[in-house]
PDB file of C-alpha atoms in Angstrom:
ATOM      1  CA  ALA A 239     135.704 189.456 127.665  1.00 68.00           C
ATOM      2  CA  GLN A 240     132.555 187.631 127.549  1.00 81.00           C
ATOM      3  CA  SER A 241     132.747 183.746 125.931  1.00 91.00           C
ATOM      4  CA  VAL A 242     130.816 180.188 125.877  1.00 95.00           C
ATOM      5  CA  THR A 243     132.011 176.960 125.101  1.00 96.00           C
ATOM      6  CA  GLN A 244     129.966 174.231 124.799  1.00 96.00           C
ATOM      7  CA  LEU A 245     131.639 171.630 126.106  1.00 91.00           C
ATOM      8  CA  ASP A 246     130.641 168.286 123.141  1.00 95.00           C
ATOM      9  CA  SER A 247     130.037 169.242 119.522  1.00 95.00           C
ATOM     10  CA  GLN A 248     128.690 166.326 119.303  1.00 96.00           C
ATOM     11  CA  VAL A 249     126.490 163.957 122.013  1.00 97.00           C
ATOM     12  CA  PRO A 250     124.951 160.827 120.101  1.00 97.00           C
ATOM     13  CA  VAL A 251     122.361 158.722 122.912  1.00 97.00           C
ATOM     14  CA  PHE A 252     119.619 156.564 122.260  1.00 97.00           C
ATOM     15  CA  GLU A 253     115.996 156.758 123.009  1.00 97.00           C
ATOM     16  CA  GLU A 254     114.173 157.741 125.956  1.00 97.00           C
ATOM     17  CA  ALA A 255     117.981 157.952 127.468  1.00 98.00           C
ATOM     18  CA  PRO A 256     118.598 160.876 129.517  1.00 98.00           C
ATOM     19  CA  VAL A 257     120.696 163.483 128.592  1.00 98.00           C
ATOM     20  CA  GLU A 258     122.972 166.395 129.293  1.00 98.00           C
ATOM     21  CA  LEU A 259     124.589 168.814 126.696  1.00 98.00           C
ATOM     22  CA  ARG A 260     127.367 170.869 128.595  1.00 98.00           C
ATOM     23  CA  CYS A 261     127.868 174.902 128.531  1.00 97.00           C
ATOM     24  CA  ASN A 262     130.547 177.228 130.449  1.00 97.00           C
ATOM     25  CA  TYR A 263     130.914 181.050 129.781  1.00 96.00           C
ATOM     26  CA  SER A 264     132.837 183.533 131.320  1.00 93.00           C
ATOM     27  CA  SER A 265     131.874 187.345 132.582  1.00 89.00           C
ATOM     28  CA  SER A 266     133.372 189.113 134.746  1.00 85.00           C
ATOM     29  CA  VAL A 267     129.432 190.437 135.145  1.00 85.00           C
ATOM     30  CA  SER A 268     126.050 189.306 135.949  1.00 84.00           C
ATOM     31  CA  VAL A 269     125.178 187.479 132.896  1.00 87.00           C
ATOM     32  CA  TYR A 270     121.569 186.620 131.893  1.00 89.00           C
ATOM     33  CA  LEU A 271     121.501 182.777 129.480  1.00 92.00           C
ATOM     34  CA  PHE A 272     119.869 181.105 127.178  1.00 94.00           C
ATOM     35  CA  TRP A 273     119.525 178.217 125.260  1.00 97.00           C
ATOM     36  CA  TYR A 274     117.680 177.932 122.213  1.00 97.00           C
ATOM     37  CA  VAL A 275     117.988 174.555 119.250  1.00 97.00           C
ATOM     38  CA  GLN A 276     117.804 174.731 115.782  1.00 95.00           C
ATOM     39  CA  TYR A 277     116.473 172.054 114.289  1.00 94.00           C
ATOM     40  CA  PRO A 278     117.413 170.852 110.516  1.00 89.00           C
ATOM     41  CA  ASN A 279     117.228 174.214 107.854  1.00 86.00           C
ATOM     42  CA  GLN A 280     115.339 176.432 110.290  1.00 89.00           C
ATOM     43  CA  GLY A 281     116.160 179.118 112.532  1.00 91.00           C
ATOM     44  CA  LEU A 282     117.057 179.454 116.101  1.00 94.00           C
ATOM     45  CA  GLN A 283     113.966 179.119 118.661  1.00 94.00           C
ATOM     46  CA  LEU A 284     114.108 179.322 122.193  1.00 94.00           C
ATOM     47  CA  LEU A 285     113.947 176.539 124.659  1.00 96.00           C
ATOM     48  CA  LEU A 286     114.764 178.412 127.894  1.00 94.00           C
ATOM     49  CA  LYS A 287     116.604 181.174 129.883  1.00 92.00           C
ATOM     50  CA  TYR A 288     117.587 182.289 132.917  1.00 91.00           C
ATOM     51  CA  LEU A 289     117.721 185.493 134.144  1.00 85.00           C
ATOM     52  CA  SER A 290     116.958 185.774 138.158  1.00 82.00           C
ATOM     53  CA  GLY A 291     115.373 183.960 140.742  1.00 85.00           C
ATOM     54  CA  SER A 292     115.613 179.770 141.139  1.00 88.00           C
ATOM     55  CA  THR A 293     118.468 178.944 139.612  1.00 90.00           C
ATOM     56  CA  LEU A 294     116.818 175.409 137.933  1.00 95.00           C
ATOM     57  CA  VAL A 295     115.067 176.838 134.542  1.00 95.00           C
ATOM     58  CA  LYS A 296     112.420 174.364 132.600  1.00 95.00           C
ATOM     59  CA  GLY A 297     111.730 175.650 129.378  1.00 94.00           C
ATOM     60  CA  ILE A 298     109.652 174.030 126.438  1.00 93.00           C
ATOM     61  CA  ASN A 299     109.783 169.867 125.252  1.00 93.00           C
ATOM     62  CA  GLY A 300     110.542 168.960 128.582  1.00 96.00           C
ATOM     63  CA  PHE A 301     113.923 170.386 128.495  1.00 97.00           C
ATOM     64  CA  GLU A 302     115.058 171.941 132.177  1.00 97.00           C
ATOM     65  CA  ALA A 303     118.758 173.794 132.911  1.00 97.00           C
ATOM     66  CA  GLU A 304     120.944 174.184 136.180  1.00 96.00           C
ATOM     67  CA  PHE A 305     122.293 177.649 137.024  1.00 95.00           C
ATOM     68  CA  ASN A 306     125.510 177.504 138.879  1.00 95.00           C
ATOM     69  CA  LYS A 307     127.225 180.198 139.413  1.00 92.00           C
ATOM     70  CA  SER A 308     129.845 179.093 141.045  1.00 92.00           C
ATOM     71  CA  GLN A 309     131.107 176.447 138.412  1.00 94.00           C
ATOM     72  CA  THR A 310     129.872 179.577 135.886  1.00 94.00           C
ATOM     73  CA  SER A 311     128.188 176.692 134.028  1.00 96.00           C
ATOM     74  CA  PHE A 312     124.238 176.270 132.180  1.00 97.00           C
ATOM     75  CA  HIS A 313     124.037 173.120 131.561  1.00 98.00           C
ATOM     76  CA  LEU A 314     120.758 171.473 129.630  1.00 98.00           C
ATOM     77  CA  ARG A 315     118.931 168.510 130.964  1.00 98.00           C
ATOM     78  CA  LYS A 316     116.221 166.207 129.785  1.00 98.00           C
ATOM     79  CA  PRO A 317     114.986 163.110 131.339  1.00 97.00           C
ATOM     80  CA  SER A 318     113.924 160.865 127.826  1.00 97.00           C
ATOM     81  CA  VAL A 319     114.607 161.606 124.718  1.00 97.00           C
ATOM     82  CA  HIS A 320     112.774 161.356 121.515  1.00 97.00           C
ATOM     83  CA  ILE A 321     113.987 160.915 118.349  1.00 96.00           C
ATOM     84  CA  SER A 322     112.178 164.750 117.556  1.00 96.00           C
ATOM     85  CA  ASP A 323     114.771 165.862 119.891  1.00 97.00           C
ATOM     86  CA  THR A 324     117.743 165.667 117.215  1.00 97.00           C
ATOM     87  CA  ALA A 325     118.982 168.773 116.306  1.00 97.00           C
ATOM     88  CA  GLU A 326     121.561 171.369 117.033  1.00 96.00           C
ATOM     89  CA  TYR A 327     121.636 172.830 120.724  1.00 98.00           C
ATOM     90  CA  PHE A 328     123.271 176.317 121.193  1.00 97.00           C
ATOM     91  CA  CYS A 329     124.321 178.144 124.698  1.00 97.00           C
ATOM     92  CA  ALA A 330     124.221 181.904 124.903  1.00 94.00           C
ATOM     93  CA  VAL A 331     124.856 184.593 127.062  1.00 92.00           C
ATOM     94  CA  SER A 332     124.590 188.144 127.271  1.00 88.00           C
ATOM     95  CA  GLU A 333     125.783 190.474 130.152  1.00 83.00           C
ATOM     96  CA  ASP A 334     123.795 192.372 132.247  1.00 77.00           C
ATOM     97  CA  TYR A 335     124.604 195.905 132.423  1.00 72.00           C
ATOM     98  CA  GLY A 336     122.808 197.369 135.455  1.00 67.00           C
ATOM     99  CA  GLY A 337     119.927 196.100 133.921  1.00 59.00           C
ATOM    100  CA  SER A 338     120.100 196.641 130.238  1.00 64.00           C
ATOM    101  CA  GLN A 339     121.557 194.021 128.246  1.00 68.00           C
ATOM    102  CA  GLY A 340     124.282 193.354 126.279  1.00 75.00           C
ATOM    103  CA  ASN A 341     123.963 191.478 122.620  1.00 83.00           C
ATOM    104  CA  LEU A 342     123.864 187.961 122.929  1.00 88.00           C
ATOM    105  CA  ILE A 343     127.131 186.066 122.580  1.00 91.00           C
ATOM    106  CA  PHE A 344     126.891 181.821 121.554  1.00 94.00           C
ATOM    107  CA  GLY A 345     128.349 178.543 121.912  1.00 95.00           C
ATOM    108  CA  LYS A 346     129.975 177.142 118.857  1.00 95.00           C
ATOM    109  CA  GLY A 347     126.507 174.367 119.257  1.00 96.00           C
ATOM    110  CA  THR A 348     126.321 170.567 120.136  1.00 97.00           C
ATOM    111  CA  LYS A 349     124.431 168.475 118.390  1.00 97.00           C
ATOM    112  CA  LEU A 350     121.893 166.271 119.681  1.00 97.00           C
ATOM    113  CA  SER A 351     121.346 162.720 117.740  1.00 97.00           C
ATOM    114  CA  VAL A 352     118.871 160.490 118.758  1.00 97.00           C
ATOM    115  CA  LYS A 353     119.141 157.072 117.589  1.00 96.00           C
ATOM    116  CA  PRO A 354     116.238 154.334 118.302  1.00 95.00           C
TER     117      PRO A 354
ATOM    118  CA  ASN B  62     101.586 186.998 112.605  1.00 77.00           C
ATOM    119  CA  ALA B  63     104.387 186.144 111.084  1.00 84.00           C
ATOM    120  CA  GLY B  64     107.424 186.812 113.003  1.00 93.00           C
ATOM    121  CA  VAL B  65     110.434 187.587 111.054  1.00 96.00           C
ATOM    122  CA  THR B  66     110.510 187.015 107.864  1.00 96.00           C
ATOM    123  CA  GLN B  67     113.453 186.505 104.990  1.00 97.00           C
ATOM    124  CA  THR B  68     114.257 186.883 101.883  1.00 96.00           C
ATOM    125  CA  PRO B  69     115.450 184.836  99.731  1.00 96.00           C
ATOM    126  CA  LYS B  70     116.143 181.642 100.973  1.00 95.00           C
ATOM    127  CA  PHE B  71     118.752 180.626  98.721  1.00 96.00           C
ATOM    128  CA  ARG B  72     120.691 182.875  96.978  1.00 96.00           C
ATOM    129  CA  ILE B  73     124.210 181.673  94.561  1.00 97.00           C
ATOM    130  CA  LEU B  74     126.193 184.731  93.896  1.00 96.00           C
ATOM    131  CA  LYS B  75     129.571 185.045  91.397  1.00 97.00           C
ATOM    132  CA  ILE B  76     132.651 186.365  92.962  1.00 97.00           C
ATOM    133  CA  GLY B  77     132.224 190.477  93.064  1.00 96.00           C
ATOM    134  CA  GLN B  78     128.753 190.569  92.104  1.00 97.00           C
ATOM    135  CA  SER B  79     126.295 192.014  95.119  1.00 96.00           C
ATOM    136  CA  MET B  80     122.791 191.711  96.943  1.00 96.00           C
ATOM    137  CA  THR B  81     120.911 192.782  99.378  1.00 97.00           C
ATOM    138  CA  LEU B  82     119.372 190.110 101.980  1.00 98.00           C
ATOM    139  CA  GLN B  83     115.970 191.273 103.143  1.00 98.00           C
ATOM    140  CA  CYS B  84     114.644 190.451 107.027  1.00 98.00           C
ATOM    141  CA  ALA B  85     111.560 192.251 107.731  1.00 98.00           C
ATOM    142  CA  GLN B  86     109.654 191.981 111.395  1.00 97.00           C
ATOM    143  CA  ASP B  87     105.661 192.437 112.193  1.00 95.00           C
ATOM    144  CA  MET B  88     106.116 192.154 116.520  1.00 92.00           C
ATOM    145  CA  ASN B  89     107.026 195.965 116.120  1.00 91.00           C
ATOM    146  CA  HIS B  90     110.594 195.027 118.017  1.00 91.00           C
ATOM    147  CA  ASN B  91     113.390 197.977 118.617  1.00 90.00           C
ATOM    148  CA  TYR B  92     116.223 195.420 118.336  1.00 91.00           C
ATOM    149  CA  MET B  93     117.467 193.699 115.108  1.00 93.00           C
ATOM    150  CA  TYR B  94     120.319 191.822 113.856  1.00 94.00           C
ATOM    151  CA  TRP B  95     122.209 190.270 111.266  1.00 97.00           C
ATOM    152  CA  TYR B  96     124.079 187.019 111.865  1.00 96.00           C
ATOM    153  CA  ARG B  97     126.085 184.572 110.043  1.00 97.00           C
ATOM    154  CA  GLN B  98     126.348 181.224 110.654  1.00 95.00           C
ATOM    155  CA  ASP B  99     129.252 178.674 109.835  1.00 94.00           C
ATOM    156  CA  PRO B 100     129.732 175.080 110.281  1.00 87.00           C
ATOM    157  CA  GLY B 101     131.212 174.057 113.776  1.00 86.00           C
ATOM    158  CA  MET B 102     131.593 177.869 114.458  1.00 88.00           C
ATOM    159  CA  GLY B 103     127.831 179.284 116.249  1.00 89.00           C
ATOM    160  CA  LEU B 104     126.543 182.312 114.951  1.00 93.00           C
ATOM    161  CA  LYS B 105     128.656 185.658 114.411  1.00 95.00           C
ATOM    162  CA  LEU B 106     126.762 188.797 115.030  1.00 94.00           C
ATOM    163  CA  ILE B 107     127.444 191.171 111.529  1.00 96.00           C
ATOM    164  CA  TYR B 108     124.957 194.163 112.683  1.00 96.00           C
ATOM    165  CA  TYR B 109     122.860 195.511 114.960  1.00 93.00           C
ATOM    166  CA  SER B 110     120.151 198.077 114.867  1.00 93.00           C
ATOM    167  CA  VAL B 111     118.128 199.383 118.387  1.00 88.00           C
ATOM    168  CA  GLY B 112     115.888 201.323 116.319  1.00 90.00           C
ATOM    169  CA  ALA B 113     115.111 203.226 113.113  1.00 93.00           C
ATOM    170  CA  GLY B 114     118.136 205.669 111.846  1.00 94.00           C
ATOM    171  CA  ILE B 115     120.372 203.399 114.355  1.00 93.00           C
ATOM    172  CA  THR B 116     123.289 200.719 113.848  1.00 94.00           C
ATOM    173  CA  ASP B 117     126.191 199.332 115.129  1.00 93.00           C
ATOM    174  CA  LYS B 118     129.006 197.036 114.053  1.00 94.00           C
ATOM    175  CA  GLY B 119     129.118 193.093 115.293  1.00 93.00           C
ATOM    176  CA  GLU B 120     131.564 190.847 115.889  1.00 91.00           C
ATOM    177  CA  VAL B 121     132.134 190.220 111.678  1.00 95.00           C
ATOM    178  CA  PRO B 122     131.433 193.319 110.076  1.00 96.00           C
ATOM    179  CA  ASN B 123     133.641 193.510 107.113  1.00 96.00           C
ATOM    180  CA  GLY B 124     132.185 193.309 103.509  1.00 96.00           C
ATOM    181  CA  TYR B 125     128.743 193.847 104.557  1.00 97.00           C
ATOM    182  CA  ASN B 126     126.271 197.117 105.114  1.00 97.00           C
ATOM    183  CA  VAL B 127     123.180 197.640 106.604  1.00 97.00           C
ATOM    184  CA  SER B 128     120.430 200.654 107.125  1.00 95.00           C
ATOM    185  CA  ARG B 129     116.858 200.630 108.976  1.00 96.00           C
ATOM    186  CA  SER B 130     115.135 203.394 108.186  1.00 96.00           C
ATOM    187  CA  THR B 131     111.539 201.842 109.509  1.00 96.00           C
ATOM    188  CA  THR B 132     110.861 199.778 112.633  1.00 95.00           C
ATOM    189  CA  GLU B 133     110.173 196.789 110.190  1.00 96.00           C
ATOM    190  CA  ASP B 134     112.724 196.646 108.395  1.00 97.00           C
ATOM    191  CA  PHE B 135     116.284 195.966 108.096  1.00 98.00           C
ATOM    192  CA  PRO B 136     118.272 194.660 104.921  1.00 98.00           C
ATOM    193  CA  LEU B 137     122.008 193.023 104.813  1.00 98.00           C
ATOM    194  CA  ARG B 138     124.016 194.167 101.472  1.00 97.00           C
ATOM    195  CA  LEU B 139     127.199 192.750 100.341  1.00 96.00           C
ATOM    196  CA  GLU B 140     128.846 194.748  98.099  1.00 89.00           C
ATOM    197  CA  LEU B 141     131.681 192.615  96.537  1.00 94.00           C
ATOM    198  CA  ALA B 142     130.791 189.067  97.075  1.00 95.00           C
ATOM    199  CA  ALA B 143     133.850 186.762  98.178  1.00 96.00           C
ATOM    200  CA  PRO B 144     133.644 183.149  98.765  1.00 96.00           C
ATOM    201  CA  SER B 145     134.551 184.083 102.521  1.00 96.00           C
ATOM    202  CA  GLN B 146     130.768 185.130 102.171  1.00 97.00           C
ATOM    203  CA  THR B 147     129.806 181.903 101.652  1.00 97.00           C
ATOM    204  CA  SER B 148     127.239 181.092 104.900  1.00 97.00           C
ATOM    205  CA  VAL B 149     123.535 180.818 106.034  1.00 96.00           C
ATOM    206  CA  TYR B 150     122.537 184.118 107.452  1.00 97.00           C
ATOM    207  CA  PHE B 151     119.713 184.761 110.205  1.00 97.00           C
ATOM    208  CA  CYS B 152     117.744 187.873 110.908  1.00 97.00           C
ATOM    209  CA  ALA B 153     116.682 188.205 114.248  1.00 95.00           C
ATOM    210  CA  SER B 154     114.722 190.901 116.604  1.00 93.00           C
ATOM    211  CA  SER B 155     113.530 191.666 120.146  1.00 90.00           C
ATOM    212  CA  TYR B 156     112.166 193.881 122.057  1.00 84.00           C
ATOM    213  CA  SER B 157     114.093 195.344 124.820  1.00 74.00           C
ATOM    214  CA  ASN B 158     113.749 198.101 127.572  1.00 62.00           C
ATOM    215  CA  ARG B 159     116.568 200.149 128.877  1.00 56.00           C
ATOM    216  CA  LEU B 160     115.094 199.012 131.977  1.00 55.00           C
ATOM    217  CA  THR B 161     114.947 195.366 132.115  1.00 59.00           C
ATOM    218  CA  GLY B 162     116.917 193.088 130.512  1.00 60.00           C
ATOM    219  CA  GLY B 163     116.443 189.110 129.553  1.00 62.00           C
ATOM    220  CA  TYR B 164     115.022 189.791 126.364  1.00 80.00           C
ATOM    221  CA  GLU B 165     115.143 186.915 123.972  1.00 85.00           C
ATOM    222  CA  GLN B 166     115.268 187.304 120.004  1.00 90.00           C
ATOM    223  CA  TYR B 167     113.259 186.194 117.776  1.00 92.00           C
ATOM    224  CA  PHE B 168     115.084 184.191 114.710  1.00 94.00           C
ATOM    225  CA  GLY B 169     114.156 184.248 110.955  1.00 95.00           C
ATOM    226  CA  PRO B 170     114.528 181.028 109.470  1.00 94.00           C
ATOM    227  CA  GLY B 171     117.476 181.919 106.914  1.00 95.00           C
ATOM    228  CA  THR B 172     119.506 182.992 103.731  1.00 97.00           C
ATOM    229  CA  ARG B 173     122.382 180.320 102.198  1.00 96.00           C
ATOM    230  CA  LEU B 174     124.571 181.593 100.466  1.00 97.00           C
ATOM    231  CA  THR B 175     127.032 180.503  98.528  1.00 97.00           C
ATOM    232  CA  VAL B 176     129.458 182.472  96.500  1.00 96.00           C
ATOM    233  CA  THR B 177     131.571 181.033  93.924  1.00 95.00           C
TER     234      THR B 177
END
């Protein structure tokens, strides 16, 4: 069965520093990968997704993620964070059943706290 | 477009009471979902629907019921509220084509439910 592990529950970082939020998954078939962001008291918003092709995916707000099939990882990065990036970030995976798509499985989330 | 809307935003229930959480989308998406979010646990799928008249259980369906009579609406029913159902509930929708995958889900703002 598929699963998603976000290795850090909380990541504190200073403003303008780089950040990496780690995500590993397990699955016996091909997968689609997503990162969502949740600002306080709001719903989830898509940051970026990997479907196929280039393993480096760029998203909104300067975030990017790299799909590494051999390490079954999909880590999220930003070279310079802002106070406004303070939020909870969720990695999610769904399995590819030869074109159709399984339900999303979410990690437990990583709270990014950007300090001035 | 309003996207995905949810009502109410907040609700306090007494044990044993019942209520319906409303969800509507105006994007003509065929798939709709209900999740619950508990602190540190990510999102868990309660029920989902692949189209009007078709629903299926997710990971944590016990204590909940759903119906889907129209494309736009997907209400979630709690029949006998229990303290374990205290959570934040999110509705989401997506467009899925069985020939291709990689769809993203669009989330509503959530309903915060407390059962005492």
